[in-house]
Amino acid sequence: MEKIIRPVKIIESAKNELSSIKGVCKVVPLDTIDIERINNLETLDEQIGCKIIGKKYNFGVRKTLSCEVVLAFMVDKEYNWPVNTVKLFHKGKMIGEDTQDQSVIAKFSECKDSLIMGNIIFYDKEALRISDQNDPICMVITEQPCPKLNSLRGVSNAVIGIPSSYTHDYLQLKITEDKKQMLGSFLVGFDIDQRVLSLCPTTDVHSNADIKDRKCQLPL
C-alpha cells in the first residue's frame, strides 16, 4: 500500500494548503474525464476568440492541464485575485497588457499613441486599427506561480491557470453546495516530485507512471 499512500498524501496536502488560502471556498479534484472536457471547452473558447481583440490563447490553463495532478478551486470576493495576466501581441510584438495600477492607467490615458479599455492598456492603438481577421491581435492568458504548493514536500512545478467562462460554468456544476458566493474559479496543476517517491523503497517506475496516466483518479 505504501506506493499508493505516498502520492495520495502529497495530493491531500496540496488540497489542504489551497483550502487554507483566504477566499478559497472549495477545492475540487479533477479526473481524466474532467480534464478532457475542460480541454474541449478551452479549445471552443479559443476558437470563438475575443470580439475586440481577435485570437485568444490560454497558456495558463494549457500549462495546468499538462501537469500530472490537476485540481480546481472556487473562490469568493475575499480571494486575492491575480493581476497582470493578460498580454496582447501583434506581429510578434507585445502591444498591451492588463493592470490594476490606477497611476499607470492614468499615465497612459494621456498618451496619444495608447488606448485604455477598462483595465487593459494598448501601448500601440494603431495595431487595433490595422489588425483584421487575416492579421489579428492575439490575447495570451498567462500562468501564475503557486509558491504555496511549490513549498510543499513532494510537489514540483505548480502553476495556476485562469479558465474561461465555459470552464467556470462546468466547474460550478460539480459543486453541490450554494454557488452564489463562489464568484470565480481557477485551475492548479503540479507534478509529483519523483525524488520524494524514490525515498520509498516499495515505489517503482510502474507505480509512478500509473499515477501520471490516471491524473487525479486516486482515492481522494
JSON list of C-alpha atoms in Angstrom, two decimals:
[
{"chain": "A", "resi": 1, "resn": "MET", "atom": "CA", "xyz": [0.00, 0.00, 0.00]},
{"chain": "A", "resi": 2, "resn": "GLU", "atom": "CA", "xyz": [2.91, 2.36, 0.52]},
{"chain": "A", "resi": 3, "resn": "LYS", "atom": "CA", "xyz": [3.33, 3.12, -3.19]},
{"chain": "A", "resi": 4, "resn": "ILE", "atom": "CA", "xyz": [-0.30, 4.40, -3.31]},
{"chain": "A", "resi": 5, "resn": "ILE", "atom": "CA", "xyz": [-0.38, 6.16, 0.05]},
{"chain": "A", "resi": 6, "resn": "ARG", "atom": "CA", "xyz": [2.62, 8.40, -0.64]},
{"chain": "A", "resi": 7, "resn": "PRO", "atom": "CA", "xyz": [1.16, 10.22, -3.72]},
{"chain": "A", "resi": 8, "resn": "VAL", "atom": "CA", "xyz": [-2.28, 10.45, -2.08]},
{"chain": "A", "resi": 9, "resn": "LYS", "atom": "CA", "xyz": [-0.74, 12.17, 0.93]},
{"chain": "A", "resi": 10, "resn": "ILE", "atom": "CA", "xyz": [1.04, 14.66, -1.33]},
{"chain": "A", "resi": 11, "resn": "ILE", "atom": "CA", "xyz": [-2.20, 15.49, -3.16]},
{"chain": "A", "resi": 12, "resn": "GLU", "atom": "CA", "xyz": [-4.15, 15.70, 0.08]},
{"chain": "A", "resi": 13, "resn": "SER", "atom": "CA", "xyz": [-1.54, 18.07, 1.48]},
{"chain": "A", "resi": 14, "resn": "ALA", "atom": "CA", "xyz": [-1.89, 20.25, -1.62]},
{"chain": "A", "resi": 15, "resn": "LYS", "atom": "CA", "xyz": [-5.68, 20.33, -1.25]},
{"chain": "A", "resi": 16, "resn": "ASN", "atom": "CA", "xyz": [-5.39, 21.35, 2.40]},
{"chain": "A", "resi": 17, "resn": "GLU", "atom": "CA", "xyz": [-2.89, 24.09, 1.56]},
{"chain": "A", "resi": 18, "resn": "LEU", "atom": "CA", "xyz": [-5.19, 25.55, -1.10]},
{"chain": "A", "resi": 19, "resn": "SER", "atom": "CA", "xyz": [-8.17, 25.36, 1.27]},
{"chain": "A", "resi": 20, "resn": "SER", "atom": "CA", "xyz": [-6.26, 27.42, 3.83]},
{"chain": "A", "resi": 21, "resn": "ILE", "atom": "CA", "xyz": [-5.93, 30.39, 1.45]},
{"chain": "A", "resi": 22, "resn": "LYS", "atom": "CA", "xyz": [-8.27, 33.28, 2.25]},
{"chain": "A", "resi": 23, "resn": "GLY", "atom": "CA", "xyz": [-11.22, 33.38, -0.13]},
{"chain": "A", "resi": 24, "resn": "VAL", "atom": "CA", "xyz": [-10.95, 29.78, -1.32]},
{"chain": "A", "resi": 25, "resn": "CYS", "atom": "CA", "xyz": [-14.36, 28.12, -0.84]},
{"chain": "A", "resi": 26, "resn": "LYS", "atom": "CA", "xyz": [-13.88, 24.68, -2.32]},
{"chain": "A", "resi": 27, "resn": "VAL", "atom": "CA", "xyz": [-11.09, 22.54, -3.76]},
{"chain": "A", "resi": 28, "resn": "VAL", "atom": "CA", "xyz": [-12.22, 20.01, -6.37]},
{"chain": "A", "resi": 29, "resn": "PRO", "atom": "CA", "xyz": [-10.11, 17.12, -7.70]},
{"chain": "A", "resi": 30, "resn": "LEU", "atom": "CA", "xyz": [-10.30, 16.65, -11.47]},
{"chain": "A", "resi": 31, "resn": "ASP", "atom": "CA", "xyz": [-10.14, 13.27, -13.16]},
{"chain": "A", "resi": 32, "resn": "THR", "atom": "CA", "xyz": [-9.28, 12.44, -16.77]},
{"chain": "A", "resi": 33, "resn": "ILE", "atom": "CA", "xyz": [-12.90, 12.91, -17.90]},
{"chain": "A", "resi": 34, "resn": "ASP", "atom": "CA", "xyz": [-12.97, 16.41, -16.38]},
{"chain": "A", "resi": 35, "resn": "ILE", "atom": "CA", "xyz": [-9.65, 17.27, -17.97]},
{"chain": "A", "resi": 36, "resn": "GLU", "atom": "CA", "xyz": [-10.77, 16.11, -21.41]},
{"chain": "A", "resi": 37, "resn": "ARG", "atom": "CA", "xyz": [-14.00, 18.09, -21.09]},
{"chain": "A", "resi": 38, "resn": "ILE", "atom": "CA", "xyz": [-12.16, 21.23, -19.96]},
{"chain": "A", "resi": 39, "resn": "ASN", "atom": "CA", "xyz": [-9.68, 20.85, -22.82]},
{"chain": "A", "resi": 40, "resn": "ASN", "atom": "CA", "xyz": [-12.61, 20.86, -25.24]},
{"chain": "A", "resi": 41, "resn": "LEU", "atom": "CA", "xyz": [-14.22, 23.88, -23.56]},
{"chain": "A", "resi": 42, "resn": "GLU", "atom": "CA", "xyz": [-10.99, 25.86, -23.65]},
{"chain": "A", "resi": 43, "resn": "THR", "atom": "CA", "xyz": [-10.49, 24.95, -27.31]},
{"chain": "A", "resi": 44, "resn": "LEU", "atom": "CA", "xyz": [-14.00, 26.21, -28.02]},
{"chain": "A", "resi": 45, "resn": "ASP", "atom": "CA", "xyz": [-13.27, 29.46, -26.18]},
{"chain": "A", "resi": 46, "resn": "GLU", "atom": "CA", "xyz": [-10.07, 29.96, -28.17]},
{"chain": "A", "resi": 47, "resn": "GLN", "atom": "CA", "xyz": [-11.84, 29.25, -31.45]},
{"chain": "A", "resi": 48, "resn": "ILE", "atom": "CA", "xyz": [-14.52, 31.82, -30.66]},
{"chain": "A", "resi": 49, "resn": "GLY", "atom": "CA", "xyz": [-11.81, 34.25, -29.60]},
{"chain": "A", "resi": 50, "resn": "CYS", "atom": "CA", "xyz": [-12.39, 37.80, -28.45]},
{"chain": "A", "resi": 51, "resn": "LYS", "atom": "CA", "xyz": [-14.66, 40.07, -30.49]},
{"chain": "A", "resi": 52, "resn": "ILE", "atom": "CA", "xyz": [-12.48, 43.13, -29.85]},
{"chain": "A", "resi": 53, "resn": "ILE", "atom": "CA", "xyz": [-9.06, 41.51, -29.94]},
{"chain": "A", "resi": 54, "resn": "GLY", "atom": "CA", "xyz": [-9.19, 38.53, -32.31]},
{"chain": "A", "resi": 55, "resn": "LYS", "atom": "CA", "xyz": [-7.27, 35.39, -31.40]},
{"chain": "A", "resi": 56, "resn": "LYS", "atom": "CA", "xyz": [-7.04, 34.08, -27.86]},
{"chain": "A", "resi": 57, "resn": "TYR", "atom": "CA", "xyz": [-4.72, 31.54, -26.28]},
{"chain": "A", "resi": 58, "resn": "ASN", "atom": "CA", "xyz": [-4.98, 30.49, -22.65]},
{"chain": "A", "resi": 59, "resn": "PHE", "atom": "CA", "xyz": [-1.42, 29.42, -21.98]},
{"chain": "A", "resi": 60, "resn": "GLY", "atom": "CA", "xyz": [-2.04, 29.24, -18.23]},
{"chain": "A", "resi": 61, "resn": "VAL", "atom": "CA", "xyz": [-4.84, 26.68, -18.45]},
{"chain": "A", "resi": 62, "resn": "ARG", "atom": "CA", "xyz": [-2.94, 24.63, -21.05]},
{"chain": "A", "resi": 63, "resn": "LYS", "atom": "CA", "xyz": [0.03, 24.54, -18.70]},
{"chain": "A", "resi": 64, "resn": "THR", "atom": "CA", "xyz": [-2.05, 23.30, -15.76]},
{"chain": "A", "resi": 65, "resn": "LEU", "atom": "CA", "xyz": [-3.81, 20.63, -17.81]},
{"chain": "A", "resi": 66, "resn": "SER", "atom": "CA", "xyz": [-0.47, 19.17, -18.90]},
{"chain": "A", "resi": 67, "resn": "CYS", "atom": "CA", "xyz": [0.56, 18.51, -15.29]},
{"chain": "A", "resi": 68, "resn": "GLU", "atom": "CA", "xyz": [0.38, 15.12, -13.57]},
{"chain": "A", "resi": 69, "resn": "VAL", "atom": "CA", "xyz": [-2.13, 16.36, -10.99]},
{"chain": "A", "resi": 70, "resn": "VAL", "atom": "CA", "xyz": [-4.88, 18.88, -11.72]},
{"chain": "A", "resi": 71, "resn": "LEU", "atom": "CA", "xyz": [-7.16, 20.47, -9.12]},
{"chain": "A", "resi": 72, "resn": "ALA", "atom": "CA", "xyz": [-9.77, 23.21, -9.37]},
{"chain": "A", "resi": 73, "resn": "PHE", "atom": "CA", "xyz": [-10.64, 25.68, -6.65]},
{"chain": "A", "resi": 74, "resn": "MET", "atom": "CA", "xyz": [-13.58, 28.04, -6.28]},
{"chain": "A", "resi": 75, "resn": "VAL", "atom": "CA", "xyz": [-13.18, 31.47, -4.71]},
{"chain": "A", "resi": 76, "resn": "ASP", "atom": "CA", "xyz": [-15.27, 34.30, -3.31]},
{"chain": "A", "resi": 77, "resn": "LYS", "atom": "CA", "xyz": [-14.72, 38.07, -3.22]},
{"chain": "A", "resi": 78, "resn": "GLU", "atom": "CA", "xyz": [-12.15, 37.77, -0.41]},
{"chain": "A", "resi": 79, "resn": "TYR", "atom": "CA", "xyz": [-9.71, 35.93, -2.65]},
{"chain": "A", "resi": 80, "resn": "ASN", "atom": "CA", "xyz": [-6.66, 37.89, -3.74]},
{"chain": "A", "resi": 81, "resn": "TRP", "atom": "CA", "xyz": [-7.37, 37.88, -7.47]},
{"chain": "A", "resi": 82, "resn": "PRO", "atom": "CA", "xyz": [-4.30, 37.67, -9.74]},
{"chain": "A", "resi": 83, "resn": "VAL", "atom": "CA", "xyz": [-3.33, 40.72, -11.78]},
{"chain": "A", "resi": 84, "resn": "ASN", "atom": "CA", "xyz": [-1.31, 41.29, -14.94]},
{"chain": "A", "resi": 85, "resn": "THR", "atom": "CA", "xyz": [-2.42, 38.02, -16.50]},
{"chain": "A", "resi": 86, "resn": "VAL", "atom": "CA", "xyz": [-3.31, 39.28, -20.00]},
{"chain": "A", "resi": 87, "resn": "LYS", "atom": "CA", "xyz": [-0.71, 40.01, -22.68]},
{"chain": "A", "resi": 88, "resn": "LEU", "atom": "CA", "xyz": [-1.61, 41.32, -26.14]},
{"chain": "A", "resi": 89, "resn": "PHE", "atom": "CA", "xyz": [0.58, 40.64, -29.17]},
{"chain": "A", "resi": 90, "resn": "HIS", "atom": "CA", "xyz": [0.58, 41.76, -32.80]},
{"chain": "A", "resi": 91, "resn": "LYS", "atom": "CA", "xyz": [3.20, 40.85, -35.39]},
{"chain": "A", "resi": 92, "resn": "GLY", "atom": "CA", "xyz": [5.33, 39.28, -32.65]},
{"chain": "A", "resi": 93, "resn": "LYS", "atom": "CA", "xyz": [5.36, 42.44, -30.53]},
{"chain": "A", "resi": 94, "resn": "MET", "atom": "CA", "xyz": [3.63, 42.92, -27.17]},
{"chain": "A", "resi": 95, "resn": "ILE", "atom": "CA", "xyz": [1.31, 45.86, -27.68]},
{"chain": "A", "resi": 96, "resn": "GLY", "atom": "CA", "xyz": [-0.69, 45.77, -24.44]},
{"chain": "A", "resi": 97, "resn": "GLU", "atom": "CA", "xyz": [-1.47, 44.14, -21.11]},
{"chain": "A", "resi": 98, "resn": "ASP", "atom": "CA", "xyz": [-3.80, 44.39, -18.14]},
{"chain": "A", "resi": 99, "resn": "THR", "atom": "CA", "xyz": [-3.06, 46.26, -14.94]},
{"chain": "A", "resi": 100, "resn": "GLN", "atom": "CA", "xyz": [-4.76, 47.24, -11.69]},
{"chain": "A", "resi": 101, "resn": "ASP", "atom": "CA", "xyz": [-2.40, 50.14, -11.07]},
{"chain": "A", "resi": 102, "resn": "GLN", "atom": "CA", "xyz": [-4.54, 53.26, -11.50]},
{"chain": "A", "resi": 103, "resn": "SER", "atom": "CA", "xyz": [-1.48, 55.51, -11.72]},
{"chain": "A", "resi": 104, "resn": "VAL", "atom": "CA", "xyz": [-0.24, 53.53, -14.72]},
{"chain": "A", "resi": 105, "resn": "ILE", "atom": "CA", "xyz": [-3.69, 53.71, -16.33]},
{"chain": "A", "resi": 106, "resn": "ALA", "atom": "CA", "xyz": [-3.79, 57.47, -15.75]},
{"chain": "A", "resi": 107, "resn": "LYS", "atom": "CA", "xyz": [-0.32, 57.87, -17.26]},
{"chain": "A", "resi": 108, "resn": "PHE", "atom": "CA", "xyz": [-1.13, 56.04, -20.49]},
{"chain": "A", "resi": 109, "resn": "SER", "atom": "CA", "xyz": [-4.57, 57.60, -20.81]},
{"chain": "A", "resi": 110, "resn": "GLU", "atom": "CA", "xyz": [-2.73, 60.86, -21.53]},
{"chain": "A", "resi": 111, "resn": "CYS", "atom": "CA", "xyz": [-0.54, 59.29, -24.22]},
{"chain": "A", "resi": 112, "resn": "LYS", "atom": "CA", "xyz": [-1.81, 59.81, -27.77]},
{"chain": "A", "resi": 113, "resn": "ASP", "atom": "CA", "xyz": [-0.37, 56.50, -29.00]},
{"chain": "A", "resi": 114, "resn": "SER", "atom": "CA", "xyz": [-2.09, 54.46, -26.28]},
{"chain": "A", "resi": 115, "resn": "LEU", "atom": "CA", "xyz": [-5.66, 53.37, -25.63]},
{"chain": "A", "resi": 116, "resn": "ILE", "atom": "CA", "xyz": [-7.33, 52.27, -22.40]},
{"chain": "A", "resi": 117, "resn": "MET", "atom": "CA", "xyz": [-10.13, 49.66, -22.36]},
{"chain": "A", "resi": 118, "resn": "GLY", "atom": "CA", "xyz": [-11.20, 49.01, -18.78]},
{"chain": "A", "resi": 119, "resn": "ASN", "atom": "CA", "xyz": [-8.04, 47.75, -17.08]},
{"chain": "A", "resi": 120, "resn": "ILE", "atom": "CA", "xyz": [-6.29, 46.86, -20.36]},
{"chain": "A", "resi": 121, "resn": "ILE", "atom": "CA", "xyz": [-3.69, 49.21, -21.78]},
{"chain": "A", "resi": 122, "resn": "PHE", "atom": "CA", "xyz": [-2.96, 49.19, -25.51]},
{"chain": "A", "resi": 123, "resn": "TYR", "atom": "CA", "xyz": [0.50, 50.70, -25.80]},
{"chain": "A", "resi": 124, "resn": "ASP", "atom": "CA", "xyz": [0.08, 50.85, -29.56]},
{"chain": "A", "resi": 125, "resn": "LYS", "atom": "CA", "xyz": [-3.50, 51.68, -30.51]},
{"chain": "A", "resi": 126, "resn": "GLU", "atom": "CA", "xyz": [-2.54, 51.71, -34.19]},
{"chain": "A", "resi": 127, "resn": "ALA", "atom": "CA", "xyz": [-2.38, 47.92, -34.02]},
{"chain": "A", "resi": 128, "resn": "LEU", "atom": "CA", "xyz": [-6.11, 47.88, -33.25]},
{"chain": "A", "resi": 129, "resn": "ARG", "atom": "CA", "xyz": [-6.80, 49.87, -36.40]},
{"chain": "A", "resi": 130, "resn": "ILE", "atom": "CA", "xyz": [-4.70, 47.80, -38.79]},
{"chain": "A", "resi": 131, "resn": "SER", "atom": "CA", "xyz": [-5.46, 44.35, -37.36]},
{"chain": "A", "resi": 132, "resn": "ASP", "atom": "CA", "xyz": [-8.09, 42.19, -39.08]},
{"chain": "A", "resi": 133, "resn": "GLN", "atom": "CA", "xyz": [-9.15, 38.55, -39.40]},
{"chain": "A", "resi": 134, "resn": "ASN", "atom": "CA", "xyz": [-6.11, 37.76, -41.51]},
{"chain": "A", "resi": 135, "resn": "ASP", "atom": "CA", "xyz": [-3.71, 39.52, -39.16]},
{"chain": "A", "resi": 136, "resn": "PRO", "atom": "CA", "xyz": [-5.41, 39.59, -35.73]},
{"chain": "A", "resi": 137, "resn": "ILE", "atom": "CA", "xyz": [-4.18, 40.68, -32.33]},
{"chain": "A", "resi": 138, "resn": "CYS", "atom": "CA", "xyz": [-3.56, 37.69, -30.07]},
{"chain": "A", "resi": 139, "resn": "MET", "atom": "CA", "xyz": [-4.59, 37.71, -26.41]},
{"chain": "A", "resi": 140, "resn": "VAL", "atom": "CA", "xyz": [-2.46, 35.41, -24.25]},
{"chain": "A", "resi": 141, "resn": "ILE", "atom": "CA", "xyz": [-3.65, 34.46, -20.75]},
{"chain": "A", "resi": 142, "resn": "THR", "atom": "CA", "xyz": [-0.53, 33.67, -18.76]},
{"chain": "A", "resi": 143, "resn": "GLU", "atom": "CA", "xyz": [0.01, 31.14, -15.99]},
{"chain": "A", "resi": 144, "resn": "GLN", "atom": "CA", "xyz": [0.53, 32.29, -12.41]},
{"chain": "A", "resi": 145, "resn": "PRO", "atom": "CA", "xyz": [3.09, 30.94, -9.94]},
{"chain": "A", "resi": 146, "resn": "CYS", "atom": "CA", "xyz": [1.85, 28.94, -6.98]},
{"chain": "A", "resi": 147, "resn": "PRO", "atom": "CA", "xyz": [4.50, 29.28, -4.25]},
{"chain": "A", "resi": 148, "resn": "LYS", "atom": "CA", "xyz": [2.11, 27.89, -1.61]},
{"chain": "A", "resi": 149, "resn": "LEU", "atom": "CA", "xyz": [2.19, 24.48, -3.28]},
{"chain": "A", "resi": 150, "resn": "ASN", "atom": "CA", "xyz": [5.74, 24.60, -4.58]},
{"chain": "A", "resi": 151, "resn": "SER", "atom": "CA", "xyz": [6.93, 24.89, -0.99]},
{"chain": "A", "resi": 152, "resn": "LEU", "atom": "CA", "xyz": [5.32, 21.55, -0.12]},
{"chain": "A", "resi": 153, "resn": "ARG", "atom": "CA", "xyz": [7.43, 18.41, 0.01]},
{"chain": "A", "resi": 154, "resn": "GLY", "atom": "CA", "xyz": [6.61, 16.21, -2.96]},
{"chain": "A", "resi": 155, "resn": "VAL", "atom": "CA", "xyz": [5.16, 18.99, -5.15]},
{"chain": "A", "resi": 156, "resn": "SER", "atom": "CA", "xyz": [7.00, 20.50, -8.11]},
{"chain": "A", "resi": 157, "resn": "ASN", "atom": "CA", "xyz": [6.21, 22.88, -10.98]},
{"chain": "A", "resi": 158, "resn": "ALA", "atom": "CA", "xyz": [2.90, 24.08, -9.51]},
{"chain": "A", "resi": 159, "resn": "VAL", "atom": "CA", "xyz": [1.12, 26.71, -11.62]},
{"chain": "A", "resi": 160, "resn": "ILE", "atom": "CA", "xyz": [-2.31, 28.37, -11.62]},
{"chain": "A", "resi": 161, "resn": "GLY", "atom": "CA", "xyz": [-4.45, 28.94, -14.71]},
{"chain": "A", "resi": 162, "resn": "ILE", "atom": "CA", "xyz": [-7.48, 31.19, -15.16]},
{"chain": "A", "resi": 163, "resn": "PRO", "atom": "CA", "xyz": [-10.18, 29.25, -17.02]},
{"chain": "A", "resi": 164, "resn": "SER", "atom": "CA", "xyz": [-12.72, 30.54, -19.49]},
{"chain": "A", "resi": 165, "resn": "SER", "atom": "CA", "xyz": [-16.33, 31.23, -18.54]},
{"chain": "A", "resi": 166, "resn": "TYR", "atom": "CA", "xyz": [-17.27, 27.91, -20.17]},
{"chain": "A", "resi": 167, "resn": "THR", "atom": "CA", "xyz": [-14.96, 26.02, -17.83]},
{"chain": "A", "resi": 168, "resn": "HIS", "atom": "CA", "xyz": [-16.11, 28.07, -14.85]},
{"chain": "A", "resi": 169, "resn": "ASP", "atom": "CA", "xyz": [-19.73, 27.06, -15.54]},
{"chain": "A", "resi": 170, "resn": "TYR", "atom": "CA", "xyz": [-18.68, 23.42, -15.89]},
{"chain": "A", "resi": 171, "resn": "LEU", "atom": "CA", "xyz": [-16.81, 23.52, -12.58]},
{"chain": "A", "resi": 172, "resn": "GLN", "atom": "CA", "xyz": [-19.76, 25.07, -10.79]},
{"chain": "A", "resi": 173, "resn": "LEU", "atom": "CA", "xyz": [-21.89, 22.10, -11.82]},
{"chain": "A", "resi": 174, "resn": "LYS", "atom": "CA", "xyz": [-19.51, 19.91, -9.80]},
{"chain": "A", "resi": 175, "resn": "ILE", "atom": "CA", "xyz": [-20.29, 21.87, -6.63]},
{"chain": "A", "resi": 176, "resn": "THR", "atom": "CA", "xyz": [-23.40, 20.74, -4.78]},
{"chain": "A", "resi": 177, "resn": "GLU", "atom": "CA", "xyz": [-23.42, 23.47, -2.14]},
{"chain": "A", "resi": 178, "resn": "ASP", "atom": "CA", "xyz": [-24.55, 27.10, -2.50]},
{"chain": "A", "resi": 179, "resn": "LYS", "atom": "CA", "xyz": [-22.81, 28.64, -5.53]},
{"chain": "A", "resi": 180, "resn": "LYS", "atom": "CA", "xyz": [-23.88, 32.25, -5.01]},
{"chain": "A", "resi": 181, "resn": "GLN", "atom": "CA", "xyz": [-20.76, 33.19, -3.05]},
{"chain": "A", "resi": 182, "resn": "MET", "atom": "CA", "xyz": [-18.40, 31.43, -5.44]},
{"chain": "A", "resi": 183, "resn": "LEU", "atom": "CA", "xyz": [-17.50, 34.22, -7.83]},
{"chain": "A", "resi": 184, "resn": "GLY", "atom": "CA", "xyz": [-14.54, 32.68, -9.62]},
{"chain": "A", "resi": 185, "resn": "SER", "atom": "CA", "xyz": [-12.66, 29.51, -10.36]},
{"chain": "A", "resi": 186, "resn": "PHE", "atom": "CA", "xyz": [-9.04, 28.59, -11.00]},
{"chain": "A", "resi": 187, "resn": "LEU", "atom": "CA", "xyz": [-7.11, 25.52, -12.08]},
{"chain": "A", "resi": 188, "resn": "VAL", "atom": "CA", "xyz": [-3.89, 24.48, -10.43]},
{"chain": "A", "resi": 189, "resn": "GLY", "atom": "CA", "xyz": [-1.58, 21.83, -11.79]},
{"chain": "A", "resi": 190, "resn": "PHE", "atom": "CA", "xyz": [1.57, 20.28, -10.41]},
{"chain": "A", "resi": 191, "resn": "ASP", "atom": "CA", "xyz": [3.84, 17.29, -10.78]},
{"chain": "A", "resi": 192, "resn": "ILE", "atom": "CA", "xyz": [4.76, 14.73, -8.15]},
{"chain": "A", "resi": 193, "resn": "ASP", "atom": "CA", "xyz": [8.43, 15.14, -7.25]},
{"chain": "A", "resi": 194, "resn": "GLN", "atom": "CA", "xyz": [9.99, 11.83, -8.29]},
{"chain": "A", "resi": 195, "resn": "ARG", "atom": "CA", "xyz": [12.88, 12.36, -5.88]},
{"chain": "A", "resi": 196, "resn": "VAL", "atom": "CA", "xyz": [10.46, 12.12, -2.96]},
{"chain": "A", "resi": 197, "resn": "LEU", "atom": "CA", "xyz": [8.87, 8.98, -4.36]},
{"chain": "A", "resi": 198, "resn": "SER", "atom": "CA", "xyz": [12.30, 7.40, -4.77]},
{"chain": "A", "resi": 199, "resn": "LEU", "atom": "CA", "xyz": [12.76, 7.61, -0.99]},
{"chain": "A", "resi": 200, "resn": "CYS", "atom": "CA", "xyz": [10.05, 4.98, -0.66]},
{"chain": "A", "resi": 201, "resn": "PRO", "atom": "CA", "xyz": [11.66, 1.53, -1.17]},
{"chain": "A", "resi": 202, "resn": "THR", "atom": "CA", "xyz": [8.43, -0.05, -2.50]},
{"chain": "A", "resi": 203, "resn": "THR", "atom": "CA", "xyz": [7.73, 2.66, -5.10]},
{"chain": "A", "resi": 204, "resn": "ASP", "atom": "CA", "xyz": [8.81, 1.63, -8.59]},
{"chain": "A", "resi": 205, "resn": "VAL", "atom": "CA", "xyz": [8.72, 3.12, -12.08]},
{"chain": "A", "resi": 206, "resn": "HIS", "atom": "CA", "xyz": [5.44, 1.40, -12.91]},
{"chain": "A", "resi": 207, "resn": "SER", "atom": "CA", "xyz": [3.60, 2.93, -9.93]},
{"chain": "A", "resi": 208, "resn": "ASN", "atom": "CA", "xyz": [4.82, 6.41, -10.86]},
{"chain": "A", "resi": 209, "resn": "ALA", "atom": "CA", "xyz": [3.69, 6.02, -14.46]},
{"chain": "A", "resi": 210, "resn": "ASP", "atom": "CA", "xyz": [0.31, 4.75, -13.28]},
{"chain": "A", "resi": 211, "resn": "ILE", "atom": "CA", "xyz": [-0.21, 7.92, -11.23]},
{"chain": "A", "resi": 212, "resn": "LYS", "atom": "CA", "xyz": [0.58, 10.11, -14.23]},
{"chain": "A", "resi": 213, "resn": "ASP", "atom": "CA", "xyz": [-1.77, 8.16, -16.51]},
{"chain": "A", "resi": 214, "resn": "ARG", "atom": "CA", "xyz": [-4.69, 8.33, -14.06]},
{"chain": "A", "resi": 215, "resn": "LYS", "atom": "CA", "xyz": [-4.19, 12.02, -13.17]},
{"chain": "A", "resi": 216, "resn": "CYS", "atom": "CA", "xyz": [-6.29, 12.58, -10.04]},
{"chain": "A", "resi": 217, "resn": "GLN", "atom": "CA", "xyz": [-8.21, 9.32, -10.18]},
{"chain": "A", "resi": 218, "resn": "LEU", "atom": "CA", "xyz": [-6.79, 8.43, -6.80]},
{"chain": "A", "resi": 219, "resn": "PRO", "atom": "CA", "xyz": [-8.82, 7.76, -3.67]},
{"chain": "A", "resi": 220, "resn": "LEU", "atom": "CA", "xyz": [-9.21, 11.44, -2.71]}
]
